Amino acid sequence: MKTNLMIVEGLSESEKSMTAAMIAEELKKKGKSVICVDNGVQNHSSDNTDYDFSDFEAEWKKVLERWRLFVTKADKDTIYVLCCSFFWNALCEVKKRFDEDVEESKVYIAEIAEIIKPLKPILIYIDKANVKAAKGSMFDYEDSMQSLVERRARELQILRELEFDYYTISQDICVEQFAQICISA
């Protein structure tokens, strides 16, 4: 399957940035035109770094506009490798700032999924089943751990409901298997 969009997702400290960079490098070695964008990069149309909105509807409208612009401007001969830009706004930022329901988040994620369909996206989810190990020593508080466990479960459930290809990578994958995923793109 030819794709123009690969998105790397997972919990904090799951090596998403490194994985996205490795994917981009492997694709470049294969002669592909690749643009790799880490999360939080200013002025990139796929990620919303402007959180100065007073209400959810205004912010979500902006998020969807940015995704539409990204898809419209995407070069058909380029593969975009994005780190942490699919779940964050809909599952974390929105919930934290506007206390939106998780079921509502699914609706928003489905909207993004529909917008990016023309790019034939592939999502790579780095699954760290041991959330405490994934987060490291930054979060030793029990409620923070519970929040991450719940987030992981929501993200994995949503992945199974999406209508595009995804791969879940656990700590058990070897370098050769990872390289095969990149080659298949």
Coordinates of C-alpha atoms in Angstrom, one line a residue:
M1 CA 0.0 0.0 0.0
K2 CA 1.3 3.4 -0.9
T3 CA 1.0 6.0 1.8
N4 CA 1.7 9.6 2.1
L5 CA 1.2 9.8 5.8
M6 CA 2.7 7.8 8.7
I7 CA 1.8 8.8 12.2
V8 CA 3.7 7.6 15.3
E9 CA 1.7 7.5 18.5
G10 CA 2.1 6.1 22.0
L11 CA 2.3 7.3 25.6
S12 CA 4.9 9.7 26.9
E13 CA 8.4 8.4 27.1
S14 CA 7.7 5.6 24.5
E15 CA 10.3 6.9 22.1
K16 CA 7.9 8.3 19.5
S17 CA 10.2 11.0 18.3
M18 CA 13.1 8.6 17.9
T19 CA 10.9 6.1 16.1
A20 CA 9.5 8.7 13.7
A21 CA 13.0 9.8 12.9
M22 CA 14.1 6.2 12.3
I23 CA 11.2 5.6 10.0
A24 CA 11.9 8.8 8.0
E25 CA 15.6 7.8 7.7
E26 CA 14.8 4.3 6.5
L27 CA 12.4 5.7 3.9
K28 CA 15.0 8.2 2.7
K29 CA 17.5 5.4 2.3
K30 CA 14.9 3.8 -0.1
G31 CA 14.9 6.9 -2.2
K32 CA 11.6 8.3 -0.9
S33 CA 10.9 12.0 -0.4
V34 CA 10.2 12.3 3.3
I35 CA 9.3 15.1 5.7
C36 CA 9.5 14.2 9.4
V37 CA 7.7 16.5 11.9
D38 CA 8.1 16.1 15.6
N39 CA 5.2 17.1 17.9
G40 CA 4.9 20.7 19.0
V41 CA 6.6 22.1 15.9
Q42 CA 5.4 25.6 15.3
N43 CA 3.6 26.5 12.1
H44 CA 3.0 22.9 11.0
S45 CA -0.5 22.4 9.7
S46 CA -1.1 19.0 11.2
D47 CA -0.6 20.0 14.9
N48 CA -2.3 22.7 16.9
T49 CA 0.2 24.5 19.1
D50 CA -2.1 27.5 19.7
Y51 CA -4.2 26.6 22.8
D52 CA -5.5 30.1 23.5
F53 CA -9.2 29.3 23.0
S54 CA -11.9 30.0 25.5
D55 CA -14.2 27.2 24.4
F56 CA -13.9 23.7 22.9
E57 CA -15.8 24.4 19.7
A58 CA -13.5 27.2 18.6
E59 CA -10.4 25.2 19.3
W60 CA -11.7 22.0 17.6
K61 CA -12.8 24.0 14.5
K62 CA -9.2 25.3 14.3
V63 CA -7.7 21.8 14.7
L64 CA -9.9 20.4 11.9
E65 CA -9.0 23.4 9.7
R66 CA -5.3 22.7 10.2
W67 CA -5.7 19.1 9.2
R68 CA -7.7 20.0 6.1
L69 CA -5.0 22.5 5.1
F70 CA -2.3 19.9 5.7
V71 CA -4.1 17.3 3.4
T72 CA -4.8 20.0 0.8
K73 CA -1.1 21.1 0.7
A74 CA 0.4 17.6 1.0
D75 CA 2.7 16.7 -1.9
K76 CA 1.6 13.4 -3.5
D77 CA 5.2 12.3 -4.0
T78 CA 6.2 12.9 -0.3
I79 CA 5.7 10.7 2.7
Y80 CA 5.0 12.7 5.9
V81 CA 6.0 11.1 9.1
L82 CA 4.3 12.8 12.0
C83 CA 5.0 12.3 15.7
C84 CA 2.2 12.4 18.2
S85 CA -0.2 14.5 16.3
F86 CA -3.3 12.3 16.0
F87 CA -4.5 11.5 19.6
W88 CA -3.0 14.3 21.6
N89 CA -5.5 17.2 20.9
A90 CA -8.6 15.0 20.9
L91 CA -7.8 12.8 23.9
C92 CA -5.5 14.8 26.1
E93 CA -5.6 18.5 25.5
V94 CA -9.3 18.7 25.0
K95 CA -10.1 16.5 28.0
K96 CA -7.8 18.4 30.2
R97 CA -8.8 21.9 29.3
F98 CA -12.5 21.5 28.5
D99 CA -13.4 18.3 30.4
E100 CA -14.9 16.7 27.3
D101 CA -16.2 13.1 27.5
V102 CA -14.0 10.3 26.1
E103 CA -16.9 9.2 23.8
E104 CA -16.9 12.7 22.4
S105 CA -13.1 12.4 21.8
K106 CA -13.8 9.4 19.6
V107 CA -16.1 11.5 17.4
Y108 CA -13.3 14.1 17.0
I109 CA -10.7 11.5 16.2
A110 CA -13.1 10.0 13.6
E111 CA -13.4 13.5 12.0
I112 CA -9.6 13.7 11.7
A113 CA -9.4 10.1 10.3
E114 CA -11.9 11.1 7.6
I115 CA -10.0 14.2 6.7
I116 CA -6.7 12.4 6.3
K117 CA -8.1 9.4 4.4
P118 CA -6.9 10.7 1.0
L119 CA -3.3 10.4 2.2
K120 CA -3.8 6.6 3.0
P121 CA -2.5 7.0 6.5
I122 CA -0.6 4.3 8.4
L123 CA -0.5 4.7 12.2
I124 CA 2.3 3.2 14.2
Y125 CA 1.4 2.8 17.9
I126 CA 4.3 2.2 20.3
D127 CA 2.7 0.1 23.0
K128 CA 4.3 0.1 26.4
A129 CA 2.1 -2.2 28.4
N130 CA 4.0 -1.3 31.6
V131 CA 2.8 2.3 31.9
K132 CA 5.0 3.1 34.9
A133 CA 8.1 1.9 33.0
A134 CA 7.0 3.9 29.9
K135 CA 6.6 7.1 32.0
G136 CA 9.8 6.6 34.0
S137 CA 10.2 8.3 37.3
M138 CA 8.4 11.5 36.3
F139 CA 5.0 10.2 37.4
D140 CA 5.1 8.2 40.6
Y141 CA 1.6 9.4 41.7
E142 CA -1.0 6.7 41.6
D143 CA -3.7 8.8 40.0
S144 CA -1.3 9.9 37.2
M145 CA -0.5 6.2 36.6
Q146 CA -4.2 5.4 36.5
S147 CA -4.8 8.2 34.0
L148 CA -2.1 6.8 31.7
V149 CA -3.4 3.3 32.0
E150 CA -6.9 4.6 31.0
R151 CA -5.4 6.6 28.1
R152 CA -3.5 3.7 26.7
A153 CA -6.7 1.5 26.8
R154 CA -8.7 4.3 25.1
E155 CA -6.1 4.8 22.4
L156 CA -5.8 1.0 21.6
Q157 CA -9.6 0.7 21.5
I158 CA -9.8 3.6 19.1
L159 CA -7.1 2.2 16.9
R160 CA -9.1 -1.0 16.4
E161 CA -12.1 1.1 15.3
L162 CA -10.2 3.2 12.7
E163 CA -10.7 2.5 9.0
F164 CA -7.0 2.7 8.1
D165 CA -3.9 0.6 8.6
Y166 CA -2.2 0.6 11.9
Y167 CA 0.6 -1.4 13.5
T168 CA 1.2 -1.8 17.2
I169 CA 4.8 -2.1 18.2
S170 CA 5.6 -3.5 21.6
Q171 CA 9.0 -4.0 23.2
D172 CA 9.2 -7.4 21.7
I173 CA 9.7 -6.3 18.1
C174 CA 13.1 -6.8 16.7
V175 CA 14.9 -4.4 14.3
E176 CA 14.3 -6.6 11.3
Q177 CA 10.5 -6.6 11.9
F178 CA 10.6 -2.9 12.3
A179 CA 12.6 -2.5 9.1
Q180 CA 9.9 -4.6 7.2
I181 CA 7.2 -2.2 8.3
C182 CA 9.2 0.7 6.9
I183 CA 9.8 -1.2 3.7
S184 CA 6.2 -2.0 3.2
A185 CA 5.3 1.7 3.3

